Coordinates of C-alpha atoms in Angstrom, one line a residue:
M1 CA 101.0 130.2 25.9
P2 CA 97.0 129.6 25.4
L3 CA 95.5 126.9 28.1
P4 CA 94.3 124.3 25.4
F5 CA 98.1 124.4 24.4
L6 CA 99.3 123.8 28.3
L7 CA 96.7 120.8 28.8
G8 CA 97.6 119.4 25.1
A9 CA 101.2 119.4 26.7
A10 CA 100.6 118.4 30.0
A11 CA 98.5 115.4 28.7
A12 CA 101.5 114.3 26.6
L13 CA 103.7 114.3 29.3
A14 CA 101.2 112.0 31.1
A15 CA 100.9 109.7 28.6
A16 CA 104.5 109.6 28.1
G17 CA 104.7 109.1 31.7
G18 CA 102.7 106.2 31.9
V19 CA 103.9 104.6 29.0
G20 CA 107.5 104.6 31.1
S21 CA 105.6 103.3 34.2
G22 CA 104.3 100.4 32.1
I23 CA 107.5 99.5 30.5
H24 CA 109.1 99.6 33.9
G25 CA 106.2 97.6 35.6
A26 CA 106.6 94.9 32.6
T27 CA 110.6 94.8 33.2
K28 CA 110.1 94.0 36.5
M29 CA 107.7 91.6 35.9
K30 CA 109.8 89.8 33.4
S31 CA 112.1 89.8 35.8
A32 CA 110.4 88.2 38.5
N33 CA 109.2 85.6 36.2
D34 CA 112.5 84.8 35.2
T35 CA 113.5 84.0 38.8
M36 CA 110.4 82.1 39.5
K37 CA 111.3 79.7 37.0
A38 CA 114.9 79.4 37.6
A39 CA 113.8 78.9 41.2
D40 CA 111.8 76.2 40.3
Y41 CA 113.9 74.4 38.2
R42 CA 117.3 74.6 39.9
H43 CA 115.1 73.5 43.0
K44 CA 113.9 70.2 40.5
R45 CA 117.2 69.6 39.8
N46 CA 118.4 70.0 43.4
I47 CA 115.4 67.3 44.4
E48 CA 116.7 64.8 41.8
R49 CA 120.0 64.7 43.1
F50 CA 118.9 64.0 46.3
E51 CA 116.6 61.2 45.2
E52 CA 119.8 59.8 43.1
T53 CA 121.7 60.2 45.8
S54 CA 119.2 58.5 48.4
K55 CA 118.7 55.6 45.8
V56 CA 122.5 55.0 45.7
A57 CA 122.9 54.8 49.3
N58 CA 120.2 52.6 50.1
K59 CA 121.4 50.2 47.3
A60 CA 124.7 49.8 49.6
M61 CA 122.8 50.1 52.6
D62 CA 120.2 47.2 51.7
A63 CA 123.5 45.0 50.5
L64 CA 124.9 45.4 53.7
G65 CA 121.7 44.6 55.9
E66 CA 120.8 41.6 54.0
L67 CA 124.3 40.0 54.0
E68 CA 124.4 40.6 58.0
L69 CA 120.9 39.2 58.4
N70 CA 121.9 36.1 56.2
I71 CA 124.6 35.8 58.4
L72 CA 122.8 35.9 61.6
H73 CA 120.2 33.5 60.4
G74 CA 123.0 30.9 59.5
F75 CA 124.2 30.8 63.1
A76 CA 121.6 28.4 63.8
E77 CA 122.9 25.7 61.6
F78 CA 126.5 26.5 63.4
S79 CA 125.1 26.1 66.8
D80 CA 122.8 22.7 65.5
T81 CA 126.4 20.9 64.5
I82 CA 128.5 22.0 67.6
E83 CA 126.0 20.7 69.8
K84 CA 126.2 17.7 68.6
I85 CA 130.0 17.0 69.2
Q86 CA 130.4 15.4 72.7
N87 CA 133.7 16.0 75.2
R88 CA 134.1 19.1 73.3
P89 CA 136.1 22.2 75.3
Q90 CA 134.3 25.2 76.8
F91 CA 135.0 27.8 74.3
K92 CA 135.0 30.7 76.7
E93 CA 135.0 34.2 76.2
L94 CA 138.2 35.3 74.7
N95 CA 140.4 38.5 74.7
I96 CA 142.6 38.4 71.3
S97 CA 145.2 41.0 71.4
G98 CA 143.0 43.3 73.4
V99 CA 140.1 42.4 71.2
E100 CA 136.8 41.0 73.4
L101 CA 135.1 38.4 71.8
P102 CA 131.7 37.0 73.2
K103 CA 131.6 33.4 74.6
Y104 CA 129.8 31.0 72.7
D105 CA 125.9 31.1 73.8
K106 CA 123.9 28.7 72.3
Q107 CA 120.7 30.4 73.3
E108 CA 121.5 33.7 72.3
L109 CA 122.6 32.4 68.6
K110 CA 119.1 30.7 68.2
Q111 CA 117.5 33.7 69.4
V112 CA 119.6 36.1 66.7
S113 CA 119.1 33.3 63.7
V114 CA 115.4 33.0 64.3
G115 CA 115.0 36.9 64.2
A116 CA 117.2 36.8 61.3
G117 CA 114.9 34.8 59.6
V118 CA 112.0 36.8 60.6
L119 CA 113.3 40.1 59.1
L120 CA 114.7 38.3 55.6
G121 CA 111.0 36.7 55.2
G122 CA 109.8 40.6 55.3
I123 CA 112.0 42.6 53.3
G124 CA 111.5 40.9 49.9
G125 CA 108.9 42.9 49.1
A126 CA 109.8 46.1 51.3
A127 CA 110.5 49.5 50.1
A128 CA 113.9 50.0 49.2
G129 CA 116.1 50.7 52.2
T130 CA 114.4 48.5 54.9
A131 CA 117.3 46.2 54.9
G132 CA 119.7 49.1 55.4
G133 CA 117.5 50.5 58.2
F134 CA 118.2 47.3 60.3
A135 CA 122.4 47.7 59.3
A136 CA 121.8 51.1 60.1
A137 CA 120.4 50.1 63.8
G138 CA 122.5 47.1 64.2
A139 CA 121.4 43.9 62.5
T140 CA 121.8 41.8 65.8
T141 CA 119.7 44.5 67.7
S142 CA 117.1 44.4 64.9
A143 CA 117.0 40.6 65.1
V144 CA 116.8 40.3 68.9
M145 CA 114.0 43.1 68.5
A146 CA 112.2 40.9 65.8
L147 CA 111.6 38.2 68.5
G148 CA 109.8 41.1 70.8
T149 CA 106.4 41.7 71.0
A150 CA 104.3 44.1 68.4
S151 CA 102.3 47.1 69.8
T152 CA 99.5 45.1 69.3
G153 CA 101.0 42.4 72.0
T154 CA 101.6 39.6 69.4
A155 CA 104.7 38.2 69.6
I156 CA 107.0 39.6 66.4
A157 CA 108.3 35.9 65.5
S158 CA 104.8 34.6 65.0
L159 CA 103.7 37.3 62.4
S160 CA 105.3 36.8 58.5
G161 CA 106.2 38.9 56.0
A162 CA 105.8 42.9 56.0
A163 CA 103.9 42.5 59.1
A164 CA 106.8 41.1 61.0
T165 CA 109.3 43.6 59.5
N166 CA 107.1 46.7 60.4
A167 CA 106.6 45.5 63.7
T168 CA 110.2 45.5 63.9
L169 CA 110.8 49.1 62.5
A170 CA 108.5 50.3 65.0
A171 CA 110.3 48.2 67.7
L172 CA 113.5 49.9 67.0
G173 CA 111.7 53.6 66.7
G174 CA 110.4 52.8 63.3
G175 CA 108.2 55.6 63.4
A176 CA 111.0 58.0 61.9
I177 CA 112.3 55.2 59.9
G178 CA 108.6 54.3 58.3
S179 CA 108.4 57.9 57.2
S180 CA 111.9 59.1 56.5
A181 CA 112.7 60.0 52.8
T182 CA 114.9 56.9 52.3
A183 CA 112.6 54.7 53.9
G184 CA 115.7 53.3 55.9
G185 CA 115.7 55.9 58.4
M186 CA 119.5 56.9 57.0
A187 CA 118.4 60.6 56.2
L188 CA 116.1 63.5 57.5
G189 CA 112.8 62.3 58.4
A190 CA 110.4 64.0 55.8
Q191 CA 109.3 66.4 57.7
V192 CA 112.6 68.4 58.0
L193 CA 112.9 68.2 54.1
G194 CA 109.4 68.9 53.5
A195 CA 109.5 72.0 55.9
T196 CA 112.7 73.2 54.4
T197 CA 111.1 73.1 50.5
L198 CA 107.3 73.6 51.2
G199 CA 107.8 77.6 50.9
V200 CA 109.2 76.9 47.3
G201 CA 106.7 74.7 46.2
L202 CA 104.0 77.0 47.2
L203 CA 105.7 80.1 45.7
V204 CA 107.0 78.4 42.2
G205 CA 103.3 77.5 41.2
G206 CA 100.8 79.2 39.8
V207 CA 100.6 82.5 42.1
I208 CA 102.6 84.2 39.3
F209 CA 99.5 84.8 37.5
N210 CA 97.9 86.0 40.5
I211 CA 100.1 89.0 41.9
T212 CA 101.8 92.1 39.9
G213 CA 104.0 94.6 39.8
S214 CA 106.6 94.6 43.5
K215 CA 104.7 92.1 44.8
M216 CA 105.6 89.8 42.4
S217 CA 109.3 90.8 43.0
D218 CA 109.3 90.1 46.9
K219 CA 107.9 86.9 46.1
A220 CA 110.1 85.9 43.4
D221 CA 113.0 87.2 45.7
E222 CA 111.3 85.1 48.7
A223 CA 111.3 82.2 46.3
W224 CA 115.0 82.4 45.3
R225 CA 115.8 82.2 49.3
Q226 CA 113.6 79.4 50.0
M227 CA 115.3 77.5 46.9
K228 CA 118.7 78.6 48.7
K229 CA 118.0 77.4 51.9
A230 CA 116.4 73.9 50.6
E231 CA 119.4 73.6 48.5
E232 CA 121.9 74.2 51.5
T233 CA 120.0 71.2 53.1
I234 CA 119.9 68.9 50.5
D235 CA 123.4 69.9 49.7
N236 CA 124.1 68.3 53.6
I237 CA 121.8 65.3 53.4
C238 CA 124.0 64.4 50.3
E239 CA 126.9 64.7 51.7
Y240 CA 125.7 62.4 54.5
L241 CA 124.3 60.1 52.4
N242 CA 127.7 59.9 50.2
D243 CA 129.5 59.5 53.6
L244 CA 126.8 56.7 54.5
E245 CA 127.4 54.9 51.0
S246 CA 131.1 54.9 50.9
S247 CA 130.7 53.7 54.7
A248 CA 128.4 51.0 54.2
I249 CA 130.8 49.7 50.9
D250 CA 134.0 49.2 53.4
Y251 CA 132.2 47.4 56.1
K252 CA 130.5 45.2 53.6
K253 CA 134.2 44.2 52.5
S254 CA 135.3 43.7 55.7
I255 CA 132.5 41.6 56.8
D256 CA 132.9 39.7 53.3
M257 CA 136.3 38.9 54.1
V258 CA 135.5 37.4 57.7
Y259 CA 132.6 35.6 56.5
K260 CA 134.5 33.8 53.6
K261 CA 137.3 32.8 56.4
Y262 CA 134.0 31.8 58.3
K263 CA 132.4 29.3 55.6
L264 CA 136.3 28.3 55.1
N265 CA 136.5 26.9 58.6
Y266 CA 133.1 25.8 59.2
K267 CA 133.1 23.2 56.0
Y268 CA 135.7 21.3 57.7
L269 CA 133.7 21.5 60.9
S270 CA 130.8 20.5 59.5
E271 CA 132.2 17.2 57.1
A272 CA 133.8 16.3 60.2
V273 CA 130.4 16.1 62.5
N274 CA 127.7 15.9 59.6
V275 CA 129.2 13.9 56.8
N276 CA 131.6 11.5 58.6
G277 CA 129.5 11.4 62.0
K278 CA 132.2 12.5 64.5
Y279 CA 130.6 13.5 67.5
D280 CA 133.3 13.0 69.9
W281 CA 136.1 15.7 70.1
N282 CA 138.3 13.1 70.7
D283 CA 138.1 11.5 67.3
F284 CA 138.6 14.9 65.4
T285 CA 141.9 15.7 63.5
T286 CA 144.1 18.1 64.2
V287 CA 142.8 20.2 61.7
E288 CA 139.3 19.6 62.5
K289 CA 140.1 20.5 66.1
K290 CA 142.0 24.2 64.5
A291 CA 138.9 24.6 62.2
T292 CA 136.2 24.3 64.8
Q293 CA 138.3 26.7 67.0
N294 CA 138.3 29.2 64.1
T295 CA 134.8 28.7 63.4
V296 CA 133.6 29.6 66.9
L297 CA 136.2 32.8 67.2
L298 CA 134.8 33.9 63.8
V299 CA 131.0 33.2 64.5
G300 CA 131.9 35.6 68.0
L301 CA 133.7 38.2 65.5
L302 CA 130.5 38.3 63.2
F303 CA 128.0 38.3 65.9
K304 CA 130.1 41.4 66.8
M305 CA 130.5 43.2 63.8
C306 CA 126.9 43.0 63.2
Q307 CA 125.9 44.5 66.7
V308 CA 127.6 47.7 65.1
S309 CA 124.9 50.7 64.2
L310 CA 126.3 52.4 61.1
V311 CA 124.2 55.6 62.2
E312 CA 124.3 57.8 65.0
K313 CA 120.6 59.4 65.1
G314 CA 120.6 63.1 64.9
E315 CA 119.1 65.4 67.2
E316 CA 115.5 66.7 66.3
E317 CA 115.7 68.5 63.1
E318 CA 119.2 67.4 62.6
I319 CA 121.1 65.4 60.0
N320 CA 121.9 61.9 61.4
S321 CA 125.8 61.0 61.4
V322 CA 127.7 58.0 60.3
N323 CA 129.0 56.2 63.5
H324 CA 132.9 56.5 62.0
E325 CA 134.6 55.1 65.0
A326 CA 132.5 52.0 65.7
I327 CA 132.8 50.9 62.4
E328 CA 136.4 51.8 61.8
E329 CA 137.0 49.8 65.5
S330 CA 135.1 47.2 64.2
I331 CA 137.2 47.1 60.4
N332 CA 140.3 47.2 62.8
N333 CA 139.4 44.1 65.4
A334 CA 138.5 42.4 62.5
D335 CA 142.0 42.2 60.7
I336 CA 143.5 41.4 64.1
V337 CA 141.2 38.5 64.9
T338 CA 141.5 37.0 61.7
K339 CA 145.6 37.4 61.2
S340 CA 145.4 35.5 64.5
L341 CA 143.6 32.5 63.2
V342 CA 145.2 29.2 63.6
I343 CA 146.2 28.3 59.9
I344 CA 144.5 25.1 58.7

């Protein structure tokens, strides 16, 4: 075969090979591009799901936290009223069907009431989840901490608004609370979620136009892997937040039930002392005495219920967990005590 013909044939084959290689490369690039876009879309949907779940959980926890703080803040009024009664019985620590209730302590109730008032004054303009953070740590503990000393050496109770709230968060270990993705310390710290999702953010950006061929395929596969890893973490966080929301709702119902009974009984006590001017226990009617006894029991029960920490802090870079055991025990105790009350 003449040399020119051979060279022409070789050139044609080379050209065909080049075209085939180009088509293959273009196919790989399109596939990689599709994978990157799919990873980006799915990751954004996962983040939206996390944010919505977090929002709902924060709402439930905030409602519980504000209820607990308002209950604790109201203890000062109860204490002021009962202290006016002369010759009243000594309401000592009680054991009702195995449920230990704290004894009446004027000073302790005053401190908790003031601390709760400090926190209530600061959560009005605070981020979502702040009140829930106090419930997560135990509202009673949070209120007591609010009477502590800030890192500046200033008494927290002397601060106001957000400054007092922030100082209390810090006293409660609020570095984690303040920087958490849910602003209430109820989920992983932002650093955990960020470390998991950072790779996706870097991989699904504009880099697709800067790499070609097999490198693009490698990056696309890595983007998908990172997305799946982040998705697993987000799934776990959402499961935890859903559990926390459900637990907060159930616990709030239990506290609400006890609080309503407290207000009903305290009404009799308050009217006797503050309206009718009865300052001697011997002047109280049978109903008023029973109502007073019930009120003291319910104050102890509410105080104890507000001590419960709804969240158990996980190890570093681990998701927190819901304190089911303490919550269930507290709800059961509430049922036992309320059923034992003297009917008025």
